[in-house]
Amino acid sequence: MTVPARDYSLTGPESQRAIERGLADAEWYRSPIDPARLAELHQRSDLRAGIDVVLWLVLLVGAGGWAWVALGSWWAIPAFVVYGALYGGAADPRWHECGHGTAFRTSWLNELVYFPASFMLLREPTVWRWSHIRHHSDTIVVGRDAEIVFPRPIDVRAWAVNLLGLTSVPALVRRIVRHACGRLDADVAGYVPSQLHRRVVWEARSYLVVIVGVLAACVVTAGLVPLLFVVGPTFFGAWLMAFFGTTQHAGLREDVLDHRWNTRTVYMNPVFRFLYLNMNHHVEHHMFPSVPYRNLPALHGEIRDDLPEPSPSIWAAYREIWTAARGQATEPTFELDRDVPESVSSTTRAAMSVEHGGWIDVCAVADLVPGAMRAIDGSDGPIVVCRASSGEMHALAGICTHSRRVQLLDGAIVGDELECSKHNGRFRLADGSPSRQPVTEGLATYEVQIDVDRVRVRSVPNQASGSTPV
């Protein structure tokens, strides 16, 4: 019996089917981890991220200088291979981490890297920011995930052709042209909020201006040198992005709510880990996207016993993917068998506190250090009690207004903001208002009282709080 091919578009019948099956915006499994240790792993560093970005840029400029000097000789070939890999390949994890807002501690530094890296990959910033939000909401859920690279069966020939960006990059350029003309694709219009559609159009137009400018420079100089250094490397550098990125999900399960089944962690050497910014720890990243890249190896050590056996090398991962490709060639529903540990509760909620006269006793002041959180139950649902980096105490509704099912206790305190663990949206601790997309609706806040050495929270929310849109 022939199994009909699935429709991987975001506007086909599979999208509605995923919603009906409860797979859309669902609650995902998370490995248990000590909350205090998770809070430590959430810490970001401008210095560490800055060093990594500067080193990448130094290598990029150095490779570009080598390519410039080598123009007209055979040495130009290896020079441009290296330059392209750093431009069109290593830019991908930098784009990714800064898009999540976790690379740097300071928000504007993440944006400073995110936008140039987006252009280097010809990814429209707003489109891909929201595409990636959907990817984390509905990872490898058919009809919902906008970033499923390998529909079944895996097409090995198409993958090989695309190592030089011969299909994916022209598709990106065509979409840029459509958006510049004011025609948004149906899938983009579906996951990008309508109030941002005009921004999408203007971003596409700005990209088109630069692309046309590069092509005009080629005409003026009667050569391809400008294109070899700008835009062109997106094509001939795509091989490194594909080399790493293929290992993330290829050959694994679709339509599951546990990243241990649909995402792969791969052990890599130090050079690969630098180029890929530790994204080889991909199960860990999907489970805890608020943990910055530099702490993913440590996170792996904390939850290692709850994960399937990682691929011992990138070559072992490819052997596994090849097995899946061969199996799906004859049976599209073929799936790799993984040894996933039996799931245990991943909740980190504190026990319900006893209420006294409308106030809930939370904990001792000394037990809630700066950057720490506790969860309690209020009259209207979960409450998360936070101590900001400045030392101030705050209490807010404990469920994210964007993800709806995600407990904010699993997130991170970043300065005076509370970050959701699912999509890295943020709320201001002072009033619950949204401060970073995709969050647009604020949180209710609760009154906090310090009684001698105890933290107490009023069980009913303040009358007006957290309503200011981002």
Tab-separated table of C-alpha atoms in Angstrom:
chain	number	residue	atom	x	y	z
A	1	MET	CA	0.000	0.000	0.000
A	2	THR	CA	1.433	3.384	-1.046
A	3	VAL	CA	1.401	6.042	1.650
A	4	PRO	CA	0.363	9.442	0.214
A	5	ALA	CA	2.953	12.194	0.466
A	6	ARG	CA	2.349	14.662	3.268
A	7	ASP	CA	1.750	18.354	2.599
A	8	TYR	CA	4.530	20.242	4.405
A	9	SER	CA	3.156	23.699	3.580
A	10	LEU	CA	1.761	25.836	6.388
A	11	THR	CA	-1.503	26.454	4.579
A	12	GLY	CA	-2.481	22.892	3.681
A	13	PRO	CA	-4.632	20.298	5.485
A	14	GLU	CA	-1.772	19.118	7.702
A	15	SER	CA	-1.833	22.440	9.547
A	16	GLN	CA	-5.437	22.000	10.668
A	17	ARG	CA	-4.787	18.340	11.433
A	18	ALA	CA	-1.922	19.305	13.752
A	19	ILE	CA	-4.204	21.729	15.587
A	20	GLU	CA	-6.903	19.091	15.981
A	21	ARG	CA	-4.361	16.602	17.360
A	22	GLY	CA	-3.157	19.096	19.980
A	23	LEU	CA	0.307	19.463	18.420
A	24	ALA	CA	0.137	23.212	17.784
A	25	ASP	CA	1.590	25.472	20.508
A	26	ALA	CA	1.594	22.462	22.811
A	27	GLU	CA	3.440	21.806	26.060
A	28	TRP	CA	6.770	20.046	25.499
A	29	TYR	CA	8.743	17.689	27.699
A	30	ARG	CA	11.706	19.206	29.556
A	31	SER	CA	14.325	17.204	31.405
A	32	PRO	CA	14.395	17.828	35.166
A	33	ILE	CA	17.122	20.122	36.446
A	34	ASP	CA	17.779	21.899	39.723
A	35	PRO	CA	16.252	25.432	39.464
A	36	ALA	CA	19.253	27.063	41.129
A	37	ARG	CA	21.631	25.400	38.673
A	38	LEU	CA	19.408	26.401	35.735
A	39	ALA	CA	19.477	30.013	36.955
A	40	GLU	CA	23.291	29.856	36.889
A	41	LEU	CA	23.268	28.497	33.343
A	42	HIS	CA	20.953	31.290	32.203
A	43	GLN	CA	23.631	33.934	32.816
A	44	ARG	CA	24.824	35.751	29.680
A	45	SER	CA	28.122	37.544	29.097
A	46	ASP	CA	28.874	40.514	26.853
A	47	LEU	CA	32.599	39.808	27.201
A	48	ARG	CA	32.493	36.154	26.147
A	49	ALA	CA	30.081	36.792	23.264
A	50	GLY	CA	32.114	39.827	22.208
A	51	ILE	CA	35.342	37.825	22.090
A	52	ASP	CA	33.682	35.109	19.987
A	53	VAL	CA	32.181	37.646	17.548
A	54	VAL	CA	35.446	39.587	17.210
A	55	LEU	CA	37.375	36.360	16.577
A	56	TRP	CA	34.868	35.377	13.883
A	57	LEU	CA	35.143	38.822	12.251
A	58	VAL	CA	38.949	38.729	12.377
A	59	LEU	CA	38.907	35.344	10.634
A	60	LEU	CA	36.357	36.622	8.108
A	61	VAL	CA	38.364	39.749	7.288
A	62	GLY	CA	41.585	37.732	7.173
A	63	ALA	CA	40.063	35.224	4.749
A	64	GLY	CA	38.692	38.107	2.687
A	65	GLY	CA	42.143	39.715	2.555
A	66	TRP	CA	43.664	36.410	1.468
A	67	ALA	CA	41.028	36.084	-1.256
A	68	TRP	CA	41.682	39.660	-2.444
A	69	VAL	CA	45.430	39.153	-2.659
A	70	ALA	CA	44.965	35.780	-4.360
A	71	LEU	CA	42.638	37.107	-7.083
A	72	GLY	CA	43.771	35.836	-10.477
A	73	SER	CA	45.663	32.852	-9.074
A	74	TRP	CA	44.694	29.295	-8.128
A	75	TRP	CA	45.089	30.262	-4.483
A	76	ALA	CA	41.873	32.248	-4.849
A	77	ILE	CA	39.877	28.989	-4.843
A	78	PRO	CA	40.783	27.828	-1.312
A	79	ALA	CA	40.707	31.445	-0.135
A	80	PHE	CA	37.119	31.939	-1.269
A	81	VAL	CA	36.113	28.515	0.089
A	82	VAL	CA	37.249	29.639	3.544
A	83	TYR	CA	35.788	33.131	3.142
A	84	GLY	CA	32.462	31.724	1.966
A	85	ALA	CA	32.321	29.260	4.870
A	86	LEU	CA	32.842	32.048	7.390
A	87	TYR	CA	30.415	34.390	5.590
A	88	GLY	CA	27.589	32.121	4.453
A	89	GLY	CA	28.101	29.314	6.974
A	90	ALA	CA	29.450	30.525	10.326
A	91	ALA	CA	27.126	33.545	10.182
A	92	ASP	CA	24.196	31.151	10.708
A	93	PRO	CA	24.767	30.260	14.404
A	94	ARG	CA	25.629	33.928	15.157
A	95	TRP	CA	22.357	34.969	13.522
A	96	HIS	CA	20.601	32.239	15.479
A	97	GLU	CA	21.916	33.025	18.958
A	98	CYS	CA	21.576	36.792	18.590
A	99	GLY	CA	18.066	36.280	17.230
A	100	HIS	CA	17.211	34.434	20.443
A	101	GLY	CA	18.732	37.336	22.372
A	102	THR	CA	20.930	35.002	24.423
A	103	ALA	CA	24.425	35.572	23.025
A	104	PHE	CA	25.025	38.962	24.675
A	105	ARG	CA	23.661	40.132	27.991
A	106	THR	CA	22.980	43.589	26.493
A	107	SER	CA	19.987	43.479	24.136
A	108	TRP	CA	21.194	46.025	21.567
A	109	LEU	CA	24.436	44.101	21.065
A	110	ASN	CA	22.404	41.056	20.018
A	111	GLU	CA	20.544	43.199	17.494
A	112	LEU	CA	23.818	44.734	16.269
A	113	VAL	CA	24.997	41.286	15.182
A	114	TYR	CA	21.587	39.879	14.217
A	115	PHE	CA	20.822	42.304	11.380
A	116	PRO	CA	24.140	42.091	9.468
A	117	ALA	CA	24.201	38.308	9.923
A	118	SER	CA	20.650	38.164	8.568
A	119	PHE	CA	21.765	39.921	5.388
A	120	MET	CA	24.810	37.677	5.026
A	121	LEU	CA	22.370	34.752	4.904
A	122	LEU	CA	19.757	36.706	2.862
A	123	ARG	CA	17.256	36.073	5.640
A	124	GLU	CA	14.784	38.890	6.103
A	125	PRO	CA	15.142	39.812	9.802
A	126	THR	CA	11.484	40.019	10.807
A	127	VAL	CA	10.364	37.077	8.664
A	128	TRP	CA	13.035	34.766	10.024
A	129	ARG	CA	12.675	35.921	13.614
A	130	TRP	CA	9.031	34.841	13.561
A	131	SER	CA	9.740	31.762	11.467
A	132	HIS	CA	12.164	30.622	14.139
A	133	ILE	CA	9.636	31.351	16.874
A	134	ARG	CA	7.243	28.999	15.076
A	135	HIS	CA	10.041	26.424	14.746
A	136	HIS	CA	10.473	26.390	18.513
A	137	SER	CA	6.719	26.283	19.132
A	138	ASP	CA	6.063	23.382	16.750
A	139	THR	CA	9.399	21.694	16.125
A	140	ILE	CA	9.113	19.260	13.177
A	141	VAL	CA	5.307	19.295	13.377
A	142	VAL	CA	4.141	18.883	9.785
A	143	GLY	CA	1.988	21.766	8.606
A	144	ARG	CA	3.171	24.028	11.424
A	145	ASP	CA	6.976	24.186	11.419
A	146	ALA	CA	8.216	26.682	8.829
A	147	GLU	CA	11.760	25.296	8.964
A	148	ILE	CA	11.442	21.602	8.138
A	149	VAL	CA	14.428	21.195	5.816
A	150	PHE	CA	13.983	17.478	5.084
A	151	PRO	CA	10.436	16.442	4.153
A	152	ARG	CA	10.048	12.675	3.869
A	153	PRO	CA	11.454	10.876	2.087
A	154	ILE	CA	14.861	12.556	2.432
A	155	ASP	CA	16.040	13.669	-1.015
A	156	VAL	CA	19.801	13.083	-0.928
A	157	ARG	CA	20.356	14.459	-4.439
A	158	ALA	CA	18.553	17.700	-3.643
A	159	TRP	CA	20.621	18.010	-0.455
A	160	ALA	CA	23.873	17.565	-2.415
A	161	VAL	CA	22.854	20.166	-5.020
A	162	ASN	CA	21.977	22.622	-2.283
A	163	LEU	CA	25.444	22.444	-0.719
A	164	LEU	CA	26.194	25.406	-2.980
A	165	GLY	CA	22.900	27.084	-2.194
A	166	LEU	CA	21.648	26.412	-5.725
A	167	THR	CA	18.030	25.922	-4.643
A	168	SER	CA	17.628	27.502	-1.193
A	169	VAL	CA	19.372	30.827	-1.875
A	170	PRO	CA	17.535	31.594	-5.169
A	171	ALA	CA	14.303	30.810	-3.292
A	172	LEU	CA	15.290	33.388	-0.674
A	173	VAL	CA	16.018	35.972	-3.375
A	174	ARG	CA	12.686	35.315	-5.090
A	175	ARG	CA	10.874	35.794	-1.785
A	176	ILE	CA	12.765	39.034	-1.149
A	177	VAL	CA	11.618	40.324	-4.539
A	178	ARG	CA	7.997	39.326	-3.854
A	179	HIS	CA	8.030	40.985	-0.450
A	180	ALA	CA	9.695	44.104	-1.855
A	181	CYS	CA	6.757	44.319	-4.261
A	182	GLY	CA	4.373	44.170	-1.304
A	183	ARG	CA	3.237	40.560	-1.884
A	184	LEU	CA	3.710	38.488	1.256
A	185	ASP	CA	3.685	34.694	1.003
A	186	ALA	CA	0.700	33.029	2.662
A	187	ASP	CA	2.881	31.227	5.215
A	188	VAL	CA	4.734	34.437	6.123
A	189	ALA	CA	1.463	36.316	6.505
A	190	GLY	CA	0.324	33.505	8.793
A	191	TYR	CA	3.148	33.565	11.323
A	192	VAL	CA	4.302	37.200	11.157
A	193	PRO	CA	1.877	39.498	13.061
A	194	SER	CA	-0.091	41.760	10.725
A	195	GLN	CA	1.248	44.934	12.355
A	196	LEU	CA	4.736	43.922	11.214
A	197	HIS	CA	3.876	43.224	7.565
A	198	ARG	CA	4.891	46.701	6.453
A	199	ARG	CA	8.246	46.249	8.171
A	200	VAL	CA	8.729	43.038	6.188
A	201	VAL	CA	8.159	44.934	2.953
A	202	TRP	CA	10.683	47.667	3.783
A	203	GLU	CA	13.299	45.199	4.966
A	204	ALA	CA	12.954	43.325	1.672
A	205	ARG	CA	13.311	46.589	-0.257
A	206	SER	CA	16.478	47.490	1.644
A	207	TYR	CA	17.931	44.066	0.818
A	208	LEU	CA	17.008	44.493	-2.818
A	209	VAL	CA	18.750	47.877	-2.945
A	210	VAL	CA	21.998	46.325	-1.700
A	211	ILE	CA	21.743	43.342	-4.068
A	212	VAL	CA	21.100	45.602	-7.058
A	213	GLY	CA	23.968	47.827	-5.938
A	214	VAL	CA	26.362	44.858	-5.891
A	215	LEU	CA	25.233	43.792	-9.369
A	216	ALA	CA	25.642	47.383	-10.611
A	217	ALA	CA	29.178	47.415	-9.213
A	218	CYS	CA	29.887	44.277	-11.229
A	219	VAL	CA	28.689	46.016	-14.382
A	220	VAL	CA	30.754	49.138	-13.682
A	221	THR	CA	33.913	47.137	-12.948
A	222	ALA	CA	33.216	44.675	-15.782
A	223	GLY	CA	33.873	41.784	-13.424
A	224	LEU	CA	32.416	39.603	-10.677
A	225	VAL	CA	34.716	40.691	-7.871
A	226	PRO	CA	32.045	42.686	-5.938
A	227	LEU	CA	29.712	39.672	-6.117
A	228	LEU	CA	32.444	37.353	-4.880
A	229	PHE	CA	32.707	39.334	-1.658
A	230	VAL	CA	29.064	40.320	-1.051
A	231	VAL	CA	25.946	38.202	-1.745
A	232	GLY	CA	27.910	35.554	-3.654
A	233	PRO	CA	29.334	33.961	-0.470
A	234	THR	CA	25.772	33.237	0.642
A	235	PHE	CA	25.727	30.730	-2.229
A	236	PHE	CA	29.182	29.201	-2.137
A	237	GLY	CA	29.407	29.330	1.664
A	238	ALA	CA	26.107	27.525	2.225
A	239	TRP	CA	27.902	24.174	2.362
A	240	LEU	CA	29.112	24.740	5.944
A	241	MET	CA	25.643	25.726	7.139
A	242	ALA	CA	24.199	22.606	5.518
A	243	PHE	CA	27.035	20.436	6.844
A	244	PHE	CA	26.200	21.384	10.428
A	245	GLY	CA	22.470	22.063	10.128
A	246	THR	CA	21.601	18.724	8.552
A	247	THR	CA	22.492	16.988	11.811
A	248	GLN	CA	19.852	18.855	13.828
A	249	HIS	CA	16.669	16.982	12.908
A	250	ALA	CA	17.193	14.960	9.711
A	251	GLY	CA	15.836	11.416	9.829
A	252	LEU	CA	14.170	11.802	13.225
A	253	ARG	CA	10.496	11.714	14.197
A	254	GLU	CA	7.774	14.090	13.129
A	255	ASP	CA	4.761	15.184	15.187
A	256	VAL	CA	6.046	14.447	18.701
A	257	LEU	CA	6.191	16.719	21.759
A	258	ASP	CA	9.540	15.570	23.076
A	259	HIS	CA	12.746	16.963	21.584
A	260	ARG	CA	14.603	13.799	22.514
A	261	TRP	CA	12.784	12.096	19.634
A	262	ASN	CA	13.058	14.781	16.936
A	263	THR	CA	16.352	16.552	17.677
A	264	ARG	CA	19.937	15.335	17.736
A	265	THR	CA	22.936	16.179	19.921
A	266	VAL	CA	26.307	15.532	18.286
A	267	TYR	CA	29.738	15.581	19.876
A	268	MET	CA	32.082	17.797	17.822
A	269	ASN	CA	35.709	18.891	18.005
A	270	PRO	CA	36.615	22.361	19.395
A	271	VAL	CA	37.001	23.977	15.949
A	272	PHE	CA	33.558	22.815	14.831
A	273	ARG	CA	32.049	23.855	18.167
A	274	PHE	CA	33.427	27.380	17.728
A	275	LEU	CA	32.165	27.683	14.164
A	276	TYR	CA	28.796	26.261	15.191
A	277	LEU	CA	28.607	28.063	18.577
A	278	ASN	CA	27.851	24.833	20.467
A	279	MET	CA	24.614	24.310	18.529
A	280	ASN	CA	25.683	20.682	18.233
A	281	HIS	CA	24.012	20.438	21.671
A	282	HIS	CA	20.712	20.835	19.883
A	283	VAL	CA	18.401	18.799	22.115
A	284	GLU	CA	19.559	20.896	25.042
A	285	HIS	CA	19.013	24.129	23.099
A	286	HIS	CA	15.450	23.214	22.154
A	287	MET	CA	14.569	22.155	25.688
A	288	PHE	CA	16.115	25.256	27.284
A	289	PRO	CA	16.435	28.006	24.635
A	290	SER	CA	17.121	30.639	27.302
A	291	VAL	CA	20.469	29.028	28.110
A	292	PRO	CA	23.196	30.849	26.102
A	293	TYR	CA	25.389	28.889	23.714
A	294	ARG	CA	28.465	29.039	25.928
A	295	ASN	CA	26.652	27.127	28.693
A	296	LEU	CA	25.150	24.358	26.558
A	297	PRO	CA	27.988	21.869	27.259
A	298	ALA	CA	27.450	22.396	30.996
A	299	LEU	CA	23.686	21.997	30.544
A	300	HIS	CA	24.367	18.757	28.696
A	301	GLY	CA	26.286	17.515	31.720
A	302	GLU	CA	23.358	18.305	34.018
A	303	ILE	CA	20.671	16.443	32.036
A	304	ARG	CA	22.849	13.869	30.263
A	305	ASP	CA	21.199	10.865	31.949
A	306	ASP	CA	17.760	11.912	30.700
A	307	LEU	CA	18.821	12.157	27.034
A	308	PRO	CA	19.326	9.565	24.296
A	309	GLU	CA	22.915	8.679	23.491
A	310	PRO	CA	24.459	11.576	21.518
A	311	SER	CA	26.065	10.907	18.156
A	312	PRO	CA	29.771	10.401	18.972
A	313	SER	CA	30.837	12.407	15.924
A	314	ILE	CA	29.380	14.323	13.008
A	315	TRP	CA	30.274	11.391	10.759
A	316	ALA	CA	28.282	9.029	12.998
A	317	ALA	CA	25.339	11.421	12.726
A	318	TYR	CA	25.568	11.309	8.935
A	319	ARG	CA	25.676	7.518	8.940
A	320	GLU	CA	22.453	7.569	10.944
A	321	ILE	CA	20.870	10.071	8.552
A	322	TRP	CA	21.924	7.917	5.588
A	323	THR	CA	20.205	4.947	7.217
A	324	ALA	CA	17.025	7.008	7.513
A	325	ALA	CA	17.294	8.192	3.892
A	326	ARG	CA	17.635	4.616	2.614
A	327	GLY	CA	14.737	3.435	4.766
A	328	GLN	CA	12.448	6.270	3.659
A	329	ALA	CA	13.309	5.654	-0.006
A	330	THR	CA	11.152	2.512	0.151
A	331	GLU	CA	8.973	3.341	3.151
A	332	PRO	CA	8.313	7.075	3.767
A	333	THR	CA	7.108	6.383	7.309
A	334	PHE	CA	10.430	4.765	8.274
A	335	GLU	CA	11.806	6.223	11.519
A	336	LEU	CA	15.090	5.792	13.329
A	337	ASP	CA	14.841	3.888	16.582
A	338	ARG	CA	16.233	5.866	19.511
A	339	ASP	CA	16.921	4.715	23.040
A	340	VAL	CA	15.133	7.465	24.966
A	341	PRO	CA	15.093	7.207	28.781
A	342	GLU	CA	11.708	6.853	30.423
A	343	SER	CA	10.266	10.291	31.044
A	344	VAL	CA	10.114	11.641	34.559
A	345	SER	CA	8.379	14.748	35.832
A	346	SER	CA	10.171	17.910	34.727
A	347	THR	CA	8.230	20.283	36.932
A	348	THR	CA	10.195	22.711	39.061
A	349	ARG	CA	7.206	24.292	40.808
A	350	ALA	CA	7.460	24.865	44.518
A	351	ALA	CA	4.939	23.297	46.865
A	352	MET	CA	1.743	25.252	47.465
A	353	SER	CA	2.191	27.774	50.247
A	354	VAL	CA	-0.340	28.347	53.021
A	355	GLU	CA	-2.427	31.479	52.730
A	356	HIS	CA	-2.921	33.819	55.723
A	357	GLY	CA	-5.373	36.701	55.423
A	358	GLY	CA	-4.945	37.058	51.677
A	359	TRP	CA	-1.150	36.826	51.865
A	360	ILE	CA	0.948	33.816	50.830
A	361	ASP	CA	4.155	33.024	52.647
A	362	VAL	CA	6.763	32.278	49.956
A	363	CYS	CA	10.164	31.761	51.545
A	364	ALA	CA	12.882	33.410	53.590
A	365	VAL	CA	14.382	36.537	52.013
A	366	ALA	CA	17.812	34.905	52.101
A	367	ASP	CA	16.500	31.968	50.064
A	368	LEU	CA	15.606	34.200	47.111
A	369	VAL	CA	18.928	35.544	45.897
A	370	PRO	CA	19.169	38.041	42.980
A	371	GLY	CA	18.295	36.231	39.756
A	372	ALA	CA	16.282	33.506	41.537
A	373	MET	CA	12.567	32.652	41.297
A	374	ARG	CA	9.938	30.707	43.228
A	375	ALA	CA	6.494	29.549	42.093
A	376	ILE	CA	3.347	29.596	44.222
A	377	ASP	CA	-0.392	29.244	43.576
A	378	GLY	CA	-2.549	32.358	43.700
A	379	SER	CA	-6.277	32.828	43.462
A	380	ASP	CA	-6.090	33.259	39.666
A	381	GLY	CA	-3.412	30.693	38.893
A	382	PRO	CA	0.365	30.275	39.214
A	383	ILE	CA	2.460	33.195	40.449
A	384	VAL	CA	6.203	33.508	39.927
A	385	VAL	CA	8.086	35.436	42.598
A	386	CYS	CA	11.314	36.955	41.280
A	387	ARG	CA	14.240	38.834	42.689
A	388	ALA	CA	15.742	41.140	40.108
A	389	SER	CA	19.470	41.525	39.621
A	390	SER	CA	19.156	44.813	41.525
A	391	GLY	CA	17.744	42.947	44.524
A	392	GLU	CA	14.131	44.159	44.230
A	393	MET	CA	11.324	41.635	44.764
A	394	HIS	CA	8.524	41.226	42.218
A	395	ALA	CA	5.598	38.856	41.702
A	396	LEU	CA	3.891	38.268	38.356
A	397	ALA	CA	1.448	35.829	36.779
A	398	GLY	CA	3.329	32.586	36.173
A	399	ILE	CA	2.123	31.629	32.676
A	400	CYS	CA	3.484	33.292	29.520
A	401	THR	CA	0.826	35.320	27.685
A	402	HIS	CA	2.292	34.317	24.324
A	403	SER	CA	2.921	30.598	24.759
A	404	ARG	CA	-0.098	30.234	27.092
A	405	ARG	CA	1.080	26.884	28.464
A	406	VAL	CA	4.684	27.697	29.366
A	407	GLN	CA	5.531	28.312	33.027
A	408	LEU	CA	7.714	31.365	33.466
A	409	LEU	CA	9.424	29.703	36.408
A	410	ASP	CA	11.478	27.809	33.817
A	411	GLY	CA	12.674	31.083	32.264
A	412	ALA	CA	15.449	33.482	33.191
A	413	ILE	CA	15.801	36.829	34.944
A	414	VAL	CA	17.815	39.127	32.687
A	415	GLY	CA	18.536	42.377	34.529
A	416	ASP	CA	15.105	43.719	35.443
A	417	GLU	CA	13.205	41.565	32.944
A	418	LEU	CA	11.714	38.075	33.040
A	419	GLU	CA	12.405	35.964	29.948
A	420	CYS	CA	10.144	33.117	28.814
A	421	SER	CA	11.970	29.842	28.295
A	422	LYS	CA	10.173	28.982	25.049
A	423	HIS	CA	10.659	31.898	22.664
A	424	ASN	CA	12.827	34.315	24.683
A	425	GLY	CA	10.066	36.914	24.907
A	426	ARG	CA	10.452	39.209	27.915
A	427	PHE	CA	8.346	41.047	30.501
A	428	ARG	CA	9.376	43.975	32.697
A	429	LEU	CA	9.447	42.876	36.305
A	430	ALA	CA	8.306	46.279	37.543
A	431	ASP	CA	4.889	46.282	35.863
A	432	GLY	CA	4.583	43.041	33.840
A	433	SER	CA	4.559	44.889	30.521
A	434	PRO	CA	6.097	43.198	27.442
A	435	SER	CA	9.606	44.285	26.530
A	436	ARG	CA	10.698	41.834	23.813
A	437	GLN	CA	8.840	40.071	21.016
A	438	PRO	CA	7.093	37.742	20.474
A	439	VAL	CA	5.362	38.853	23.696
A	440	THR	CA	2.705	41.522	23.068
A	441	GLU	CA	0.419	41.065	26.089
A	442	GLY	CA	1.582	41.837	29.606
A	443	LEU	CA	1.368	39.887	32.857
A	444	ALA	CA	-0.692	40.605	35.938
A	445	THR	CA	1.412	41.720	38.894
A	446	TYR	CA	1.018	41.002	42.598
A	447	GLU	CA	1.941	42.990	45.678
A	448	VAL	CA	5.064	41.795	47.505
A	449	GLN	CA	5.705	42.360	51.195
A	450	ILE	CA	8.799	41.704	53.298
A	451	ASP	CA	7.697	40.646	56.787
A	452	VAL	CA	10.803	40.595	59.001
A	453	ASP	CA	12.845	37.971	57.081
A	454	ARG	CA	10.004	36.395	55.058
A	455	VAL	CA	8.761	37.139	51.524
A	456	ARG	CA	4.972	37.338	51.277
A	457	VAL	CA	2.749	37.889	48.227
A	458	ARG	CA	-0.888	39.020	48.088
A	459	SER	CA	-2.922	36.232	46.474
A	460	VAL	CA	-5.022	38.500	44.208
A	461	PRO	CA	-3.510	40.515	41.333
A	462	ASN	CA	-3.219	44.265	41.213
A	463	GLN	CA	-6.161	45.920	39.456
A	464	ALA	CA	-4.265	47.230	36.428
A	465	SER	CA	-0.923	45.899	35.304
A	466	GLY	CA	1.031	44.614	32.361
A	467	SER	CA	-1.249	45.851	29.588
A	468	THR	CA	1.159	47.957	27.550
A	469	PRO	CA	1.910	46.365	24.116
A	470	VAL	CA	5.511	46.056	22.983
